[in-house]
Structure formats: C-alpha cells, structure tokens
Short mmCIF file of C-alpha atoms in Angstrom, two decimals:
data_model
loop_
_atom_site.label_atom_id
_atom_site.label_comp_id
_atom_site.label_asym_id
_atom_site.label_seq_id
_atom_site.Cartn_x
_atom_site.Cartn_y
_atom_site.Cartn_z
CA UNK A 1 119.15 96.82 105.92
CA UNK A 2 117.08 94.20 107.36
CA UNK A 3 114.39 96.81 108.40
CA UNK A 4 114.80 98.36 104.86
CA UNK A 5 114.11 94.95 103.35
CA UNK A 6 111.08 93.97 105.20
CA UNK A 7 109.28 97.33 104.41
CA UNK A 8 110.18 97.24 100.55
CA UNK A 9 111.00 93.69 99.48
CA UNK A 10 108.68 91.69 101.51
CA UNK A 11 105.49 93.72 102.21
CA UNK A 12 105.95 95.69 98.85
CA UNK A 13 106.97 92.98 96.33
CA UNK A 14 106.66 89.85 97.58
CA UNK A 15 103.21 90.27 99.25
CA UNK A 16 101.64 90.52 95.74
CA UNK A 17 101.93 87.37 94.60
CA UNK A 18 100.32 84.08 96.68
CA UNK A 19 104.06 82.50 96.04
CA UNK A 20 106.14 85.51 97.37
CA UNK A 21 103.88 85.55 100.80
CA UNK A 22 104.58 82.11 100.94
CA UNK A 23 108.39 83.19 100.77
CA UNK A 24 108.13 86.01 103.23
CA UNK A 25 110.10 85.73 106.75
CA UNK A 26 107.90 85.95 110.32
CA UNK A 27 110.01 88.72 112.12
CA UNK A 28 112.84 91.06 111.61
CA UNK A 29 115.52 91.02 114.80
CA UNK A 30 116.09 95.18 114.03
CA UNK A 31 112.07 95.60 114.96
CA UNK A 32 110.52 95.03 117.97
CA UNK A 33 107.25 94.16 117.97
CA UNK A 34 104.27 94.32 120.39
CA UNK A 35 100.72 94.59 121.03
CA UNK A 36 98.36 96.77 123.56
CA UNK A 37 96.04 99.31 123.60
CA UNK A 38 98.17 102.20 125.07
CA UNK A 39 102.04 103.35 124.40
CA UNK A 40 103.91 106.02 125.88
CA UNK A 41 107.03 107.27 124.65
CA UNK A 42 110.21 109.19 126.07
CA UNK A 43 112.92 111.01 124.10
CA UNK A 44 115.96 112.10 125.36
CA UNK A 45 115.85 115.53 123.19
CA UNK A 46 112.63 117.29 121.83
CA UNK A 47 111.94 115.44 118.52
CA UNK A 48 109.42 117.06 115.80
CA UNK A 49 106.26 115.23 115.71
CA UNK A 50 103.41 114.85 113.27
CA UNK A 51 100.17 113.96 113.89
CA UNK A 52 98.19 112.40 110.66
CA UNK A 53 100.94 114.27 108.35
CA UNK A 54 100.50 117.54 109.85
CA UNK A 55 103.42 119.08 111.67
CA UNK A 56 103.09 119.20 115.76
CA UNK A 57 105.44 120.54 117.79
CA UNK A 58 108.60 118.55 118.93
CA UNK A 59 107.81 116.87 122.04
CA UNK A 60 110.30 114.77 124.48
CA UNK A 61 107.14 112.21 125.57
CA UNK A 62 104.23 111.50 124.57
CA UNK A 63 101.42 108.98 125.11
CA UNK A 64 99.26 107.57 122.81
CA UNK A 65 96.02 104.95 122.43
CA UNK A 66 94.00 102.73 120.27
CA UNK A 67 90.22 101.76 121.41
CA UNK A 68 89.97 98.13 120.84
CA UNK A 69 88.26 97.63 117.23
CA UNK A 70 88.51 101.30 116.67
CA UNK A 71 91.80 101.21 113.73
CA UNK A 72 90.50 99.64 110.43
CA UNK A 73 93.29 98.60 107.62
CA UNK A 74 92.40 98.20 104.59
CA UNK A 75 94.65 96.45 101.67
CA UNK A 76 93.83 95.63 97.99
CA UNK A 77 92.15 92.31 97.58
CA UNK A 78 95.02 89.50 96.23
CA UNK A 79 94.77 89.25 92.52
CA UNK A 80 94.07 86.39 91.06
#
C-alpha cells in the first residue's frame, strides 16, 4: 500500500500542484533506495525480463549500468 501510494498519490497527484509537493513525504520504508553507477541482480528462479518494453528472455542475474550524465528525465514544466 505504501509503495502503491507513493507511485499514484504522491508523484501522480500531488506533484502537480506547488501545495501538494509541499505535502509529499521524503521516503517510503517498503522501497529501498540507492545510488551508483552499476547494479547487478540475482534471482532465485529465471524471471522474464524486458529490455525498453521488448520481451528478453527470463534470466536468473543480470548486471546492469548507467554512464554518469548519460540518463536524461524529462517532466512537464509546473503550471502556473
């Protein structure tokens, strides 16, 4: 729920308005989050896995990476 929350509530309706990201919370205890360049990952059974939306494989590891300054986000601009 809390995860479920976060992702809807808080960075879907709340973050449109300059008073709901004001109301927003910092973290969510049922994420973990973390920062780096690299992250590997191991399953304990072969999992399917997409790679930008297109089916994969299934894998049971799998290591990925981000060059520094190489991922751009972009958002809509506030409204005023």
């Amino acid at each position: 729920m809390q995860i479920l929350s976060k992702v809807i509530w808080e960075n879907g309706v709340l973050s449109r308005t300059p008073l709901g990201r004001r109301l927003r919370t910092k973290d969510v205890d049922a994420l973990n989050y973390a920062t780096g360049t690299e992250l590997v990952v191991r399953l304990h059974r072969p999992e399917e896995i997409e790679l930008d939306g297109d089916e994969f494989g299934s894998a049971i590891a799998f290591k990925t990476w981000i060059s520094p300054g190489g991922l751009t986000v972009r958002v809509p601009a506030p409204t005023a």
